[in-house]
Coordinates of N, CA and C in Angstrom, one line a residue:
X1 N 0.8 -1.2 0.0 CA 0.0 0.0 0.0 C 0.9 1.3 0.0
X2 N 0.6 2.2 -0.9 CA 1.4 3.4 -1.0 C 1.1 4.3 0.2
X3 N 2.2 5.0 0.7 CA 2.0 6.0 1.8 C 1.6 7.3 1.2
X4 N 0.6 8.0 1.8 CA 0.2 9.2 1.2 C 1.3 10.3 1.3
X5 N 1.3 11.3 0.4 CA 2.4 12.3 0.5 C 2.3 13.1 1.8
X6 N 3.4 13.3 2.4 CA 3.5 14.1 3.6 C 4.6 15.2 3.5
X7 N 4.8 16.0 4.5 CA 5.8 17.1 4.5 C 7.2 16.4 4.6
X8 N 7.3 15.2 5.2 CA 8.5 14.6 5.5 C 8.9 13.4 4.6
X9 N 10.1 13.4 4.1 CA 10.6 12.2 3.4 C 11.5 11.4 4.2
X10 N 11.4 10.1 4.1 CA 12.3 9.2 4.8 C 13.3 8.6 3.9
X11 N 14.6 8.7 4.2 CA 15.7 8.3 3.3 C 16.5 7.2 4.0
X12 N 16.7 6.1 3.3 CA 17.6 5.1 3.9 C 18.6 4.6 2.8
X13 N 19.4 3.7 3.2 CA 20.6 3.2 2.4 C 21.7 4.3 2.3
X14 N 21.8 5.1 3.4 CA 22.8 6.1 3.4 C 24.1 5.5 3.9
X15 N 25.2 6.2 3.5 CA 26.5 5.7 3.9 C 26.7 5.9 5.4
X16 N 26.9 4.7 6.2 CA 26.9 4.8 7.6 C 28.2 5.3 8.2
X17 N 29.2 5.5 7.3 CA 30.6 5.9 7.8 C 30.6 7.5 7.9
X18 N 29.6 8.2 7.3 CA 29.6 9.6 7.3 C 29.2 10.1 8.7
X19 N 29.9 11.1 9.2 CA 29.6 11.7 10.5 C 28.2 12.4 10.5
X20 N 27.5 12.4 11.6 CA 26.2 13.0 11.7 C 26.1 14.4 11.2
X21 N 27.0 15.3 11.7 CA 27.0 16.7 11.3 C 27.2 16.9 9.8
X22 N 28.2 16.2 9.3 CA 28.5 16.3 7.8 C 27.3 15.8 7.0
X23 N 26.7 14.7 7.5 CA 25.5 14.1 6.8 C 24.4 15.1 6.7
X24 N 24.1 15.8 7.8 CA 23.0 16.8 7.8 C 23.3 18.0 6.9
X25 N 24.5 18.4 6.9 CA 24.9 19.6 6.1 C 24.8 19.2 4.6
X26 N 25.3 18.0 4.2 CA 25.2 17.5 2.9 C 23.8 17.3 2.4
X27 N 22.9 16.8 3.2 CA 21.5 16.6 2.9 C 20.9 17.9 2.7
X28 N 21.2 18.9 3.5 CA 20.6 20.2 3.4 C 21.1 20.8 2.0
X29 N 22.3 20.6 1.7 CA 22.9 21.2 0.5 C 22.1 20.7 -0.8
X30 N 21.8 19.4 -0.8 CA 21.2 18.9 -2.0 C 19.7 19.0 -2.0
X31 N 19.0 19.1 -0.8 CA 17.6 19.1 -0.8 C 17.0 20.5 -0.7
X32 N 17.8 21.5 -0.3 CA 17.2 22.8 -0.2 C 16.8 23.4 -1.5
X33 N 17.3 22.9 -2.6 CA 16.8 23.4 -3.9 C 15.4 23.1 -4.2
X34 N 14.7 22.2 -3.4 CA 13.3 21.9 -3.7 C 12.3 22.7 -2.9
X35 N 12.8 23.4 -1.9 CA 12.0 24.3 -1.1 C 12.5 24.4 0.3
X36 N 11.8 25.2 1.2 CA 12.2 25.5 2.5 C 12.2 24.2 3.4
X37 N 13.4 24.0 4.0 CA 13.5 22.8 4.9 C 13.4 23.3 6.3
X38 N 12.5 22.6 7.1 CA 12.3 23.0 8.5 C 13.2 22.3 9.4
X39 N 13.6 21.0 9.1 CA 14.5 20.3 9.9 C 15.0 19.0 9.2
X40 N 16.2 18.6 9.6 CA 16.7 17.3 9.1 C 17.1 16.5 10.3
X41 N 16.6 15.3 10.4 CA 16.8 14.4 11.5 C 17.6 13.2 11.1
X42 N 18.8 13.0 11.7 CA 19.5 11.7 11.5 C 20.2 11.4 12.8
X43 N 20.0 10.1 13.1 CA 20.6 9.6 14.4 C 21.6 8.5 14.2
X44 N 22.6 8.4 15.1 CA 23.6 7.4 14.9 C 23.4 6.2 15.8
X45 N 22.2 6.0 16.3 CA 21.9 4.8 17.0 C 21.9 3.6 16.1
X46 N 22.1 2.4 16.6 CA 22.2 1.2 15.8 C 21.0 1.0 15.0
X47 N 19.8 1.3 15.5 CA 18.6 1.1 14.9 C 18.4 2.1 13.7
X48 N 18.9 3.3 13.9 CA 18.6 4.4 12.9 C 19.8 4.7 12.0
X49 N 20.8 3.9 12.1 CA 22.0 4.2 11.3 C 21.7 4.1 9.8
X50 N 22.3 5.0 9.0 CA 22.0 4.9 7.5 C 20.7 5.4 7.1
X51 N 20.0 6.1 8.0 CA 18.7 6.7 7.7 C 18.6 8.1 8.1
X52 N 17.6 8.8 7.5 CA 17.4 10.3 7.8 C 16.0 10.7 7.4
X53 N 15.5 11.7 8.0 CA 14.2 12.4 7.7 C 14.5 13.8 7.3
X54 N 13.9 14.2 6.2 CA 14.0 15.6 5.8 C 12.6 16.2 5.8
X55 N 12.4 17.3 6.6 CA 11.1 17.8 6.8 C 11.0 19.2 6.0
X56 N 10.1 19.2 5.0 CA 9.9 20.4 4.2 C 8.7 21.2 4.8
X57 N 8.6 22.5 4.5 CA 7.5 23.3 4.9 C 6.3 22.9 4.0
X58 N 6.5 22.6 2.7 CA 5.4 22.3 1.8 C 5.4 20.9 1.4
X59 N 4.3 20.2 1.2 CA 4.2 18.9 0.7 C 4.7 18.8 -0.7
X60 N 4.5 19.8 -1.5 CA 4.9 19.8 -2.9 C 6.4 19.8 -3.0
X61 N 7.1 20.4 -2.1 CA 8.6 20.3 -2.0 C 9.1 18.9 -1.8
X62 N 8.4 18.2 -0.8 CA 8.7 16.9 -0.5 C 8.5 15.9 -1.7
X63 N 7.4 16.2 -2.4 CA 7.1 15.4 -3.6 C 8.2 15.5 -4.7
X64 N 8.5 16.8 -4.9 CA 9.6 17.1 -5.9 C 10.9 16.4 -5.6
X65 N 11.3 16.5 -4.3 CA 12.5 16.0 -3.8 C 12.5 14.4 -4.0
X66 N 11.4 13.8 -3.6 CA 11.3 12.3 -3.7 C 11.5 11.9 -5.2
X67 N 10.7 12.6 -6.1 CA 10.8 12.2 -7.5 C 12.2 12.4 -8.1
X68 N 12.8 13.6 -7.8 CA 14.1 14.0 -8.4 C 15.3 13.2 -7.9
X69 N 15.2 12.9 -6.6 CA 16.4 12.4 -5.9 C 16.4 10.9 -5.7
X70 N 15.3 10.3 -6.1 CA 15.2 8.8 -5.9 C 16.4 8.1 -6.6
X71 N 17.2 7.3 -5.9 CA 18.3 6.6 -6.5 C 19.5 7.5 -6.7
X72 N 19.5 8.7 -6.2 CA 20.7 9.6 -6.4 C 21.9 9.1 -5.7
X73 N 23.0 9.0 -6.4 CA 24.2 8.4 -5.7 C 24.8 9.4 -4.7
X74 N 24.6 9.1 -3.4 CA 25.0 10.0 -2.3 C 26.0 9.4 -1.5
X75 N 27.3 9.9 -1.5 CA 28.4 9.3 -0.9 C 28.5 7.8 -1.3
X76 N 28.4 7.6 -2.7 CA 28.7 6.3 -3.3 C 27.6 5.3 -3.1
X77 N 26.4 5.7 -2.5 CA 25.3 4.8 -2.4 C 24.0 5.4 -2.9
X78 N 23.2 4.6 -3.7 CA 21.9 5.2 -4.2 C 20.9 5.4 -3.0
X79 N 20.4 6.6 -2.9 CA 19.4 6.9 -1.9 C 18.1 6.2 -2.2
X80 N 17.4 5.7 -1.1 CA 16.1 5.1 -1.3 C 15.2 6.1 -0.5
X81 N 14.2 6.6 -1.2 CA 13.4 7.7 -0.5 C 11.9 7.3 -0.6
X82 N 11.2 7.5 0.5 CA 9.7 7.4 0.5 C 9.1 8.4 1.5
X83 N 7.8 8.6 1.4 CA 7.2 9.6 2.4 C 7.2 8.9 3.8
X84 N 7.4 9.8 4.8 CA 7.3 9.3 6.2 C 5.9 8.9 6.5
X85 N 5.8 7.8 7.4 CA 4.5 7.3 7.7 C 3.7 8.3 8.6
X86 N 4.4 9.1 9.4 CA 3.8 10.0 10.4 C 4.3 11.4 10.2
X87 N 3.5 12.4 10.6 CA 4.0 13.8 10.7 C 5.1 13.9 11.7
X88 N 6.1 14.7 11.4 CA 7.2 15.0 12.3 C 6.6 16.0 13.4
X89 N 7.3 16.1 14.5 CA 6.9 17.0 15.6 C 6.7 18.5 15.1
X90 N 7.6 18.9 14.2 CA 7.6 20.3 13.7 C 6.3 20.5 13.0
X91 N 5.9 19.6 12.1 CA 4.6 19.7 11.3 C 3.4 19.6 12.2
X92 N 3.5 18.6 13.2 CA 2.4 18.4 14.1 C 2.1 19.7 14.9
X93 N 3.2 20.4 15.3 CA 3.0 21.7 16.0 C 2.3 22.7 15.1
X94 N 2.7 22.7 13.8 CA 2.1 23.7 12.9 C 0.6 23.4 12.7
X95 N 0.3 22.1 12.7 CA -1.1 21.7 12.5 C -2.0 21.8 13.7
X96 N -1.3 21.9 14.9 CA -2.0 21.9 16.2 C -2.3 20.5 16.7
X97 N -1.7 19.4 16.1 CA -2.0 18.1 16.5 C -0.9 17.5 17.3
X98 N 0.1 18.3 17.7 CA 1.3 17.8 18.5 C 0.9 17.3 19.9
X99 N 1.4 16.2 20.3 CA 1.2 15.7 21.7 C 2.5 15.5 22.3
X100 N 2.7 16.2 23.4 CA 4.0 16.2 24.1 C 4.3 14.8 24.6
X101 N 5.5 14.3 24.3 CA 5.9 13.0 24.9 C 6.7 13.2 26.2
X102 N 6.5 12.3 27.2 CA 7.2 12.5 28.4 C 8.7 12.4 28.2
X103 N 9.5 13.4 28.7 CA 11.0 13.3 28.5 C 11.6 12.6 29.7
X104 N 12.7 11.9 29.4 CA 13.4 11.3 30.5 C 14.3 12.4 31.2
X105 N 14.5 12.2 32.5 CA 15.2 13.2 33.2 C 16.6 13.5 32.7
X106 N 17.3 12.4 32.3 CA 18.7 12.5 31.7 C 18.7 13.3 30.5
X107 N 17.7 13.1 29.6 CA 17.6 13.8 28.3 C 17.4 15.3 28.6
X108 N 16.5 15.7 29.6 CA 16.3 17.1 29.9 C 17.6 17.8 30.4
X109 N 18.3 17.0 31.3 CA 19.5 17.6 31.9 C 20.6 17.8 30.8
X110 N 20.7 16.8 29.9 CA 21.7 16.9 28.8 C 21.4 18.0 27.8
X111 N 20.1 18.2 27.5 CA 19.7 19.3 26.6 C 19.9 20.7 27.2
X112 N 19.7 20.8 28.6 CA 20.0 22.1 29.2 C 21.5 22.4 29.2
X113 N 22.3 21.4 29.4 CA 23.7 21.6 29.4 C 24.2 22.0 28.0
X114 N 23.6 21.3 27.0 CA 24.0 21.6 25.6 C 23.6 23.1 25.2
X115 N 22.4 23.5 25.7 CA 22.0 24.9 25.4 C 22.9 25.9 26.0
X116 N 23.3 25.6 27.3 CA 24.2 26.6 28.0 C 25.5 26.6 27.3
X117 N 26.1 25.5 26.9 CA 27.4 25.4 26.2 C 27.3 26.1 24.9
X118 N 26.2 25.9 24.2 CA 26.0 26.6 22.9 C 25.9 28.1 23.0
X119 N 25.2 28.6 24.1 CA 25.1 30.0 24.3 C 26.5 30.6 24.6
X120 N 27.3 29.9 25.4 CA 28.6 30.4 25.8 C 29.5 30.5 24.5
X121 N 29.4 29.5 23.7 CA 30.2 29.4 22.5 C 29.8 30.6 21.5
X122 N 28.5 30.8 21.4 CA 28.0 31.9 20.5 C 28.5 33.3 21.1
X123 N 28.5 33.5 22.4 CA 28.9 34.7 23.0 C 30.4 35.0 22.7
X124 N 31.2 33.9 22.9 CA 32.7 34.1 22.7 C 33.0 34.3 21.2
X125 N 32.2 33.6 20.3 CA 32.4 33.8 18.9 C 32.1 35.3 18.5
X126 N 30.9 35.8 19.1 CA 30.5 37.2 18.7 C 31.6 38.2 19.2
X127 N 32.1 37.9 20.4 CA 33.1 38.8 21.0 C 34.4 38.8 20.1
X128 N 34.7 37.6 19.6 CA 35.9 37.5 18.8 C 35.7 38.1 17.4
X129 N 34.5 38.0 16.9 CA 34.2 38.5 15.5 C 34.2 40.0 15.5
X130 N 33.7 40.7 16.5 CA 33.5 42.2 16.4 C 34.8 42.9 16.3
X131 N 35.8 42.7 17.1 CA 37.1 43.4 16.9 C 37.7 43.1 15.5
X132 N 37.6 41.8 15.1 CA 38.2 41.4 13.9 C 37.5 42.1 12.7
X133 N 36.2 42.2 12.8 CA 35.4 42.8 11.7 C 35.8 44.3 11.6
X134 N 35.9 45.0 12.8 CA 36.2 46.4 12.7 C 37.6 46.7 12.2
X135 N 38.5 45.8 12.6 CA 39.9 45.9 12.1 C 39.9 45.7 10.5
X136 N 39.1 44.7 10.1 CA 39.0 44.4 8.6 C 38.5 45.6 7.9
X137 N 37.4 46.2 8.5 CA 36.7 47.4 7.9 C 37.7 48.5 7.7
X138 N 38.6 48.7 8.7 CA 39.5 49.8 8.7 C 40.5 49.6 7.6
X139 N 41.0 48.3 7.4 CA 41.9 48.0 6.4 C 41.3 48.2 5.0
X140 N 40.1 47.7 4.8 CA 39.5 47.7 3.5 C 39.2 49.1 3.0
X141 N 38.8 50.0 4.0 CA 38.5 51.4 3.6 C 39.7 52.1 3.1
X142 N 40.9 51.7 3.5 CA 42.1 52.4 3.0 C 42.4 51.9 1.6
X143 N 42.1 50.6 1.3 CA 42.5 50.0 0.0 C 41.4 50.0 -1.0
X144 N 40.2 50.3 -0.6 CA 39.0 50.2 -1.4 C 39.1 51.0 -2.7
X145 N 39.4 52.3 -2.7 CA 39.4 53.0 -4.0 C 40.1 52.4 -5.1
X146 N 41.3 51.8 -4.8 CA 42.1 51.2 -5.9 C 41.5 49.9 -6.4
X147 N 40.8 49.1 -5.5 CA 40.4 47.8 -5.8 C 39.0 47.7 -6.4
X148 N 38.1 48.7 -6.0 CA 36.7 48.6 -6.3 C 36.4 48.6 -7.8
X149 N 37.2 49.3 -8.6 CA 36.9 49.4 -10.0 C 36.9 48.0 -10.7
X150 N 38.0 47.2 -10.4 CA 38.2 46.0 -11.1 C 37.3 44.9 -10.6
X151 N 37.0 44.9 -9.3 CA 36.3 43.7 -8.7 C 34.8 43.7 -9.2
X152 N 34.2 44.8 -9.5 CA 32.8 44.9 -9.9 C 32.6 44.4 -11.3
X153 N 33.6 44.4 -12.2 CA 33.4 44.1 -13.6 C 33.2 42.6 -13.7
X154 N 32.2 42.2 -14.5 CA 32.0 40.7 -14.8 C 33.1 40.2 -15.7
X155 N 33.7 39.1 -15.4 CA 34.8 38.5 -16.2 C 34.2 37.9 -17.4
X156 N 35.0 37.8 -18.5 CA 34.4 37.1 -19.7 C 34.2 35.6 -19.4
X157 N 33.3 35.0 -20.2 CA 33.1 33.5 -20.0 C 34.3 32.7 -19.9
X158 N 34.2 31.7 -19.0 CA 35.4 30.9 -18.7 C 34.8 29.5 -18.2
X159 N 35.5 28.4 -18.6 CA 35.0 27.1 -18.1 C 35.2 26.9 -16.6
X160 N 35.9 27.8 -16.0 CA 36.1 27.7 -14.5 C 35.3 28.8 -13.8
X161 N 34.5 28.4 -12.8 CA 33.7 29.3 -12.0 C 34.4 29.7 -10.7
X162 N 34.2 30.9 -10.3 CA 34.7 31.3 -9.0 C 33.6 31.5 -8.0
X163 N 33.6 30.8 -6.9 CA 32.5 30.9 -5.9 C 32.9 31.7 -4.7
X164 N 32.1 32.6 -4.2 CA 32.4 33.4 -3.0 C 31.2 33.3 -2.1
X165 N 31.4 33.9 -0.9 CA 30.3 33.9 0.2 C 29.9 32.5 0.6
X166 N 30.8 31.6 0.6 CA 30.5 30.2 1.1 C 30.5 30.1 2.6
X167 N 29.6 29.3 3.2 CA 29.7 29.2 4.7 C 30.9 28.4 5.1
X168 N 31.1 28.5 6.4 CA 32.3 27.8 7.0 C 32.3 26.3 6.9
X169 N 31.1 25.7 6.9 CA 31.0 24.3 6.8 C 31.1 23.7 5.4
X170 N 31.4 24.5 4.4 CA 31.5 24.1 3.0 C 32.6 23.0 2.9
X171 N 32.4 22.0 2.2 CA 33.4 21.0 1.9 C 33.3 20.6 0.4
X172 N 34.4 19.9 -0.1 CA 34.4 19.5 -1.5 C 33.3 18.6 -1.9
X173 N 32.9 17.7 -1.0 CA 31.8 16.8 -1.3 C 30.5 17.5 -1.5
X174 N 30.2 18.5 -0.6 CA 29.0 19.3 -0.7 C 28.9 20.0 -2.0
X175 N 30.0 20.7 -2.4 CA 29.9 21.5 -3.7 C 29.9 20.5 -4.9
X176 N 30.6 19.4 -4.8 CA 30.6 18.4 -5.9 C 29.1 17.9 -6.2
X177 N 28.4 17.7 -5.1 CA 27.0 17.2 -5.2 C 26.1 18.2 -5.8
X178 N 26.4 19.5 -5.5 CA 25.6 20.6 -6.1 C 25.8 20.7 -7.6
X179 N 27.1 20.7 -8.0 CA 27.5 21.0 -9.4 C 27.5 19.8 -10.3
X180 N 27.6 18.6 -9.8 CA 27.7 17.4 -10.7 C 26.4 17.1 -11.4
X181 N 25.3 17.8 -11.0 CA 24.0 17.6 -11.7 C 24.0 18.3 -13.1
X182 N 25.1 19.1 -13.3 CA 25.1 19.8 -14.6 C 26.1 19.1 -15.5
X183 N 25.8 19.0 -16.8 CA 26.7 18.4 -17.8 C 28.0 19.1 -17.9
X184 N 29.1 18.3 -18.0 CA 30.4 18.8 -18.2 C 31.2 19.1 -16.9
X185 N 30.6 18.8 -15.8 CA 31.3 19.0 -14.5 C 32.6 18.2 -14.4
X186 N 33.7 18.9 -14.1 CA 35.0 18.2 -13.9 C 35.4 18.0 -12.5
X187 N 35.6 19.2 -11.8 CA 36.1 19.1 -10.4 C 35.8 20.4 -9.6
X188 N 35.9 20.2 -8.3 CA 35.8 21.4 -7.4 C 37.2 21.5 -6.8
X189 N 37.7 22.8 -6.7 CA 39.0 23.0 -6.0 C 38.8 24.0 -4.9
X190 N 39.1 23.6 -3.7 CA 39.0 24.5 -2.5 C 40.3 25.2 -2.3
X191 N 40.3 26.4 -1.7 CA 41.5 27.2 -1.5 C 41.9 26.9 0.0
X192 N 43.1 26.4 0.2 CA 43.6 26.1 1.6 C 43.6 27.3 2.4
X193 N 43.0 27.2 3.6 CA 43.0 28.3 4.6 C 41.8 29.3 4.3
X194 N 41.0 29.1 3.2 CA 39.9 30.0 2.9 C 38.6 29.1 2.8
X195 N 37.7 29.2 3.7 CA 36.5 28.4 3.6 C 35.5 29.0 2.7
X196 N 35.6 30.4 2.5 CA 34.5 31.1 1.8 C 34.6 31.2 0.3
X197 N 35.7 30.7 -0.3 CA 35.8 30.7 -1.7 C 36.2 29.3 -2.3
X198 N 35.9 29.1 -3.6 CA 36.3 27.8 -4.2 C 36.2 28.0 -5.7
X199 N 36.8 27.1 -6.5 CA 36.7 27.1 -7.9 C 36.0 25.8 -8.4
X200 N 35.2 25.9 -9.5 CA 34.5 24.7 -10.0 C 34.8 24.7 -11.5
X201 N 35.4 23.6 -12.0 CA 35.7 23.5 -13.4 C 34.8 22.7 -14.2
X202 N 34.4 23.1 -15.4 CA 33.6 22.4 -16.4 C 34.4 22.1 -17.7
X203 N 33.8 21.3 -18.6 CA 34.5 21.0 -19.8 C 34.6 22.3 -20.7
X204 N 33.6 23.1 -20.7 CA 33.6 24.3 -21.6 C 32.8 25.5 -21.0
X205 N 32.9 26.6 -21.6 CA 32.2 27.8 -21.1 C 30.7 27.8 -21.1
X206 N 30.1 27.1 -22.1 CA 28.7 27.0 -22.2 C 28.1 26.2 -21.0
X207 N 28.8 25.1 -20.7 CA 28.4 24.3 -19.6 C 28.5 25.0 -18.2
X208 N 29.7 25.7 -18.1 CA 29.9 26.5 -16.8 C 28.9 27.6 -16.7
X209 N 28.5 28.2 -17.8 CA 27.5 29.3 -17.8 C 26.1 28.8 -17.3
X210 N 25.8 27.6 -17.8 CA 24.5 27.0 -17.4 C 24.4 26.8 -15.9
X211 N 25.5 26.3 -15.3 CA 25.6 26.0 -13.9 C 25.6 27.3 -13.1
X212 N 26.3 28.3 -13.6 CA 26.4 29.6 -13.0 C 25.0 30.2 -12.9
X213 N 24.2 30.2 -14.0 CA 22.9 30.8 -14.0 C 21.9 30.1 -13.1
X214 N 22.0 28.7 -13.0 CA 21.1 27.9 -12.3 C 21.3 28.1 -10.8
X215 N 22.6 28.2 -10.4 CA 22.9 28.1 -8.9 C 23.3 29.5 -8.3
X216 N 23.2 30.5 -9.2 CA 23.5 31.9 -8.6 C 22.6 32.2 -7.5
X217 N 23.2 32.6 -6.3 CA 22.4 32.9 -5.2 C 21.8 31.8 -4.4
X218 N 22.3 30.5 -4.8 CA 21.8 29.3 -4.1 C 22.3 29.4 -2.6
X219 N 21.3 29.1 -1.7 CA 21.7 29.2 -0.2 C 22.1 27.8 0.3
X220 N 23.4 27.7 0.5 CA 23.9 26.4 1.1 C 23.4 26.4 2.6
X221 N 23.4 27.5 3.2 CA 22.8 27.6 4.5 C 21.8 28.8 4.4
X222 N 20.8 28.9 5.4 CA 19.9 30.0 5.3 C 20.4 31.4 5.2
X223 N 21.7 31.6 5.7 CA 22.3 33.0 5.7 C 23.3 33.2 4.6
X224 N 23.7 32.2 3.9 CA 24.8 32.4 2.9 C 24.3 32.1 1.5
X225 N 24.1 33.2 0.7 CA 23.7 33.0 -0.7 C 25.0 33.0 -1.5
X226 N 25.2 31.9 -2.2 CA 26.5 31.7 -2.9 C 26.5 32.7 -4.1
X227 N 27.7 33.3 -4.3 CA 27.9 34.2 -5.4 C 28.8 33.5 -6.4
X228 N 28.4 33.5 -7.7 CA 29.2 32.8 -8.7 C 29.6 33.8 -9.8
X229 N 30.9 33.8 -10.2 CA 31.3 34.5 -11.3 C 32.3 33.7 -12.1
X230 N 32.6 34.1 -13.3 CA 33.6 33.4 -14.1 C 35.0 33.8 -13.5
X231 N 35.9 32.8 -13.4 CA 37.2 33.0 -12.9 C 38.0 33.9 -13.9
X232 N 39.0 34.6 -13.4 CA 39.8 35.4 -14.3 C 40.7 34.5 -15.2
X233 N 40.8 34.8 -16.5 CA 41.6 34.0 -17.4 C 43.0 34.3 -17.3

């Protein structure tokens, strides 16, 4: 019996060697093209290994993702996708059908500890970023007049694309999965010591231009819209 379409897709046959955080980021990278993602759930317990749930805001997004990505080779294994049998907690809350499950004491304590640790981490990151950002702004204001003219000009077509504004968690696998859906894809090249930029090479300029137009402004994370230009020849 077929399961009726829902907001949530269930994926199995995933590569069990991939770390949980990397798996979530990679799933977000390839599924966010179909619509807004509310949550991605993957657990490393023995029972749930090699499986994940992707929760979309709209059922139509889940349907498109299921049709387009069925059998997609993800970390060298074809994904098996179906609709989830039940609504996720996120969707149940939106519909008003959510029923609170009793939490175990240990779970509550560990989640409180995690929240406190995360808050501390965010505070220290914000404190570190502010002086660095103001320092950077001072430097760029001195050098801006000379550099601004050349950087704004669009480079002539090139089979190599230059990506900027990439989030910190970007990796080669994530970008490869995004760009290898376009004909002529050859390779991704990351820049050592720079997480925010990368190069992607295609067979020719026509193929690179098609990928550039399709993925311009693509959000790898909700806050980072990727900027794509032709690399300098």
